[in-house]
XYZ file of N, CA and C in Angstrom:
231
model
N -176.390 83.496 98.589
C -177.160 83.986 97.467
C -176.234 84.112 96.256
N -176.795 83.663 94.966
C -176.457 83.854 93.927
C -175.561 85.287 93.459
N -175.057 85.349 92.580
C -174.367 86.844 92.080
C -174.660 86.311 90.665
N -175.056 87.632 90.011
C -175.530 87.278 88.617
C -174.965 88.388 87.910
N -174.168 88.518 87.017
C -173.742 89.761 86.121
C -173.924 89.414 84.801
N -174.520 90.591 84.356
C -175.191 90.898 83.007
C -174.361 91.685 82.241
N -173.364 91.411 81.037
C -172.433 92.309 80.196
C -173.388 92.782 79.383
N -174.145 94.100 78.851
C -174.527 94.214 77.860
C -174.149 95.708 77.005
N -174.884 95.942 76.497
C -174.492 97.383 75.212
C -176.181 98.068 75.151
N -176.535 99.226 74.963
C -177.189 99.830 74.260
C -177.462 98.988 73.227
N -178.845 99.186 72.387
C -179.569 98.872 71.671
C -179.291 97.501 70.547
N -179.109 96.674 72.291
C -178.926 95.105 71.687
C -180.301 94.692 72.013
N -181.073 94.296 70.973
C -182.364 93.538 71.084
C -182.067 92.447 72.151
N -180.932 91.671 72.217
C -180.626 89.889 72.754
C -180.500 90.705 74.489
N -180.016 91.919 74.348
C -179.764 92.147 75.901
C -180.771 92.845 76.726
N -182.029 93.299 75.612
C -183.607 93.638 76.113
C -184.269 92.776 76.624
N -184.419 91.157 75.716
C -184.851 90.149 76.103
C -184.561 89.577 77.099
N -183.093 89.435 77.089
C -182.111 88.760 77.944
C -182.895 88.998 79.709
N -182.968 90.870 79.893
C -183.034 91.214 80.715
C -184.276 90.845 81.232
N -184.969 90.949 80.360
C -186.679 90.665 80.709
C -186.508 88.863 81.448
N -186.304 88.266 80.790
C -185.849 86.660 81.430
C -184.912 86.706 82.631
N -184.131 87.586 82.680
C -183.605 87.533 84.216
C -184.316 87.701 85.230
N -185.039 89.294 84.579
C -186.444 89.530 86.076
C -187.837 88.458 86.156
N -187.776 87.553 85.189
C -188.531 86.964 85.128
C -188.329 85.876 86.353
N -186.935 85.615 86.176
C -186.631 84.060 87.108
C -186.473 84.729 88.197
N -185.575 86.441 88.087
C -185.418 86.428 89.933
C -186.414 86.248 90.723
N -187.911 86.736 90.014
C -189.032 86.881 90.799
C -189.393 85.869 91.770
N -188.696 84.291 91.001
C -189.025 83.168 91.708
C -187.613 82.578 92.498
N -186.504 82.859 91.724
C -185.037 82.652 92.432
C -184.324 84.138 92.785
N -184.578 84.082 93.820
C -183.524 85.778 94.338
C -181.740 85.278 94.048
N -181.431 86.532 93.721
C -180.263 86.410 93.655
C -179.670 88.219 93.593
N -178.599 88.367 93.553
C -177.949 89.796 93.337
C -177.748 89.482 91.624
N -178.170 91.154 91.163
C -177.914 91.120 89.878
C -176.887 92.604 89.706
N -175.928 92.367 88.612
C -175.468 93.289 88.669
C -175.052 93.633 86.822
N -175.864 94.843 86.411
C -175.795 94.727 85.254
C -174.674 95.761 83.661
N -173.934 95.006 83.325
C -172.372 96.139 82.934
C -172.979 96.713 81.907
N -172.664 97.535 81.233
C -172.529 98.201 80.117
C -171.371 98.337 79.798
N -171.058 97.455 78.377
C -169.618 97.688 77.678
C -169.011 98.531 77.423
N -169.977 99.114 76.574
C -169.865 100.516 75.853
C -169.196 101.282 76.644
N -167.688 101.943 76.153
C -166.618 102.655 76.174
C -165.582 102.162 76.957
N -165.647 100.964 77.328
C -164.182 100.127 77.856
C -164.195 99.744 77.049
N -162.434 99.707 76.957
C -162.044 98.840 75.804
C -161.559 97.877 75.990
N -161.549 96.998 77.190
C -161.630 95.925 78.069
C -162.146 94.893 77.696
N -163.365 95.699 77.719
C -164.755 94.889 77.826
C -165.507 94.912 76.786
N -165.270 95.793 75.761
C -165.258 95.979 74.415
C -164.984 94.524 73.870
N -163.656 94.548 74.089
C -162.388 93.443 73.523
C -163.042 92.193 73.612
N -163.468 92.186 74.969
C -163.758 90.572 75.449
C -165.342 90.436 75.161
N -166.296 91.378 74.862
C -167.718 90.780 74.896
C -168.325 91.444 73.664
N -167.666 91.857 72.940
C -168.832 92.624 72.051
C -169.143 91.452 71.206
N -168.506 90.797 70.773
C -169.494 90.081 69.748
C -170.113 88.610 70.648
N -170.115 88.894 71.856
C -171.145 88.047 72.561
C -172.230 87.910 73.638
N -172.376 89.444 73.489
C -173.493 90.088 74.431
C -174.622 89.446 73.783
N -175.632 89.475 74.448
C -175.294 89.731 76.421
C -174.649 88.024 77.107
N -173.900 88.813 78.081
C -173.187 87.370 78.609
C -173.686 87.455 79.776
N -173.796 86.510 80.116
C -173.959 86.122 81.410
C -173.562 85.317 82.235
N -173.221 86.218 83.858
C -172.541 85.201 84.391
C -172.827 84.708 85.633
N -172.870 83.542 86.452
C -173.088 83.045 87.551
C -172.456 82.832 88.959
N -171.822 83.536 89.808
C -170.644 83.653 90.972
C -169.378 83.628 89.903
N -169.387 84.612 89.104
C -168.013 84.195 88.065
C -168.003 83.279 86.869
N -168.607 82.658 86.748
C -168.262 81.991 85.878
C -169.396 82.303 84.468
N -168.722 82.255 83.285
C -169.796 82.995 81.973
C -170.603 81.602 81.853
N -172.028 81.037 81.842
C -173.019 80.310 81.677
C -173.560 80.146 80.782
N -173.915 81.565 80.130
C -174.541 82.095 78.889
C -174.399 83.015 78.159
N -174.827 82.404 76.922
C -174.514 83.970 76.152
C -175.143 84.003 74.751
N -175.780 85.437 74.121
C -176.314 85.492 73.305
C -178.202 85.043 73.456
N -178.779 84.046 73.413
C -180.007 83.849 73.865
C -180.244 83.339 75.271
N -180.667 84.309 76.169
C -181.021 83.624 77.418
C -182.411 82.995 77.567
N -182.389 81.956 78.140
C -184.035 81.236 78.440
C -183.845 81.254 79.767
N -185.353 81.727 80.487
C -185.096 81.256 81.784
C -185.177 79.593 82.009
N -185.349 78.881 81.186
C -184.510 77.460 81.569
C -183.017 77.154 81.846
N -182.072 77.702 81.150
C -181.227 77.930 80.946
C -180.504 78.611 82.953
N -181.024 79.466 82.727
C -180.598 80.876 83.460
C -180.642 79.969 84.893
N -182.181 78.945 85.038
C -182.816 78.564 86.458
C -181.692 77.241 86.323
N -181.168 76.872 85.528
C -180.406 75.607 85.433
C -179.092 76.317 86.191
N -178.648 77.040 85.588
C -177.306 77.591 86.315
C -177.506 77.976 87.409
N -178.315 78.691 87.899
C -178.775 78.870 89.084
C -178.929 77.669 90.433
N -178.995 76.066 89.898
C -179.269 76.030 90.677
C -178.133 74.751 91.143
């Protein structure tokens, strides 16, 4: 099964949507989702704020900024 991690922030419109299109595809592709919140690492600050929401697939970043579940079901599969 898939591993799916979601970097996002508080009151990012792209990471509301984002999310809604993830539950959209798991419904039809299961996978593990696991979803970060940046906000207050400065880690993760560093590396994603100006490209939330990212997304990633067994590791590797796929997407970022507008997710489509075309997109999302492409990496997926």
């Amino acid at each position: 099964m898939h591993r799916v991690r979601v970097l996002t922030a508080p009151e990012c419109h792209l990471c509301d949507a984002a999310l809604e299109v993830i539950e959209t595809v798991r419904n039809d592709i299961p996978f593990d989702l696991e979803v970060v919140d940046i906000t207050g690492d400065a880690a993760l600050e560093a590396l994603y704020r100006i490209d939330i929401p990212v997304v990633e697939v067994d590791g590797q970043r796929v997407i970022r900024y507008h997710v489509t579940a075309a997109g999302l079901r492409e990496a997926l599969i």
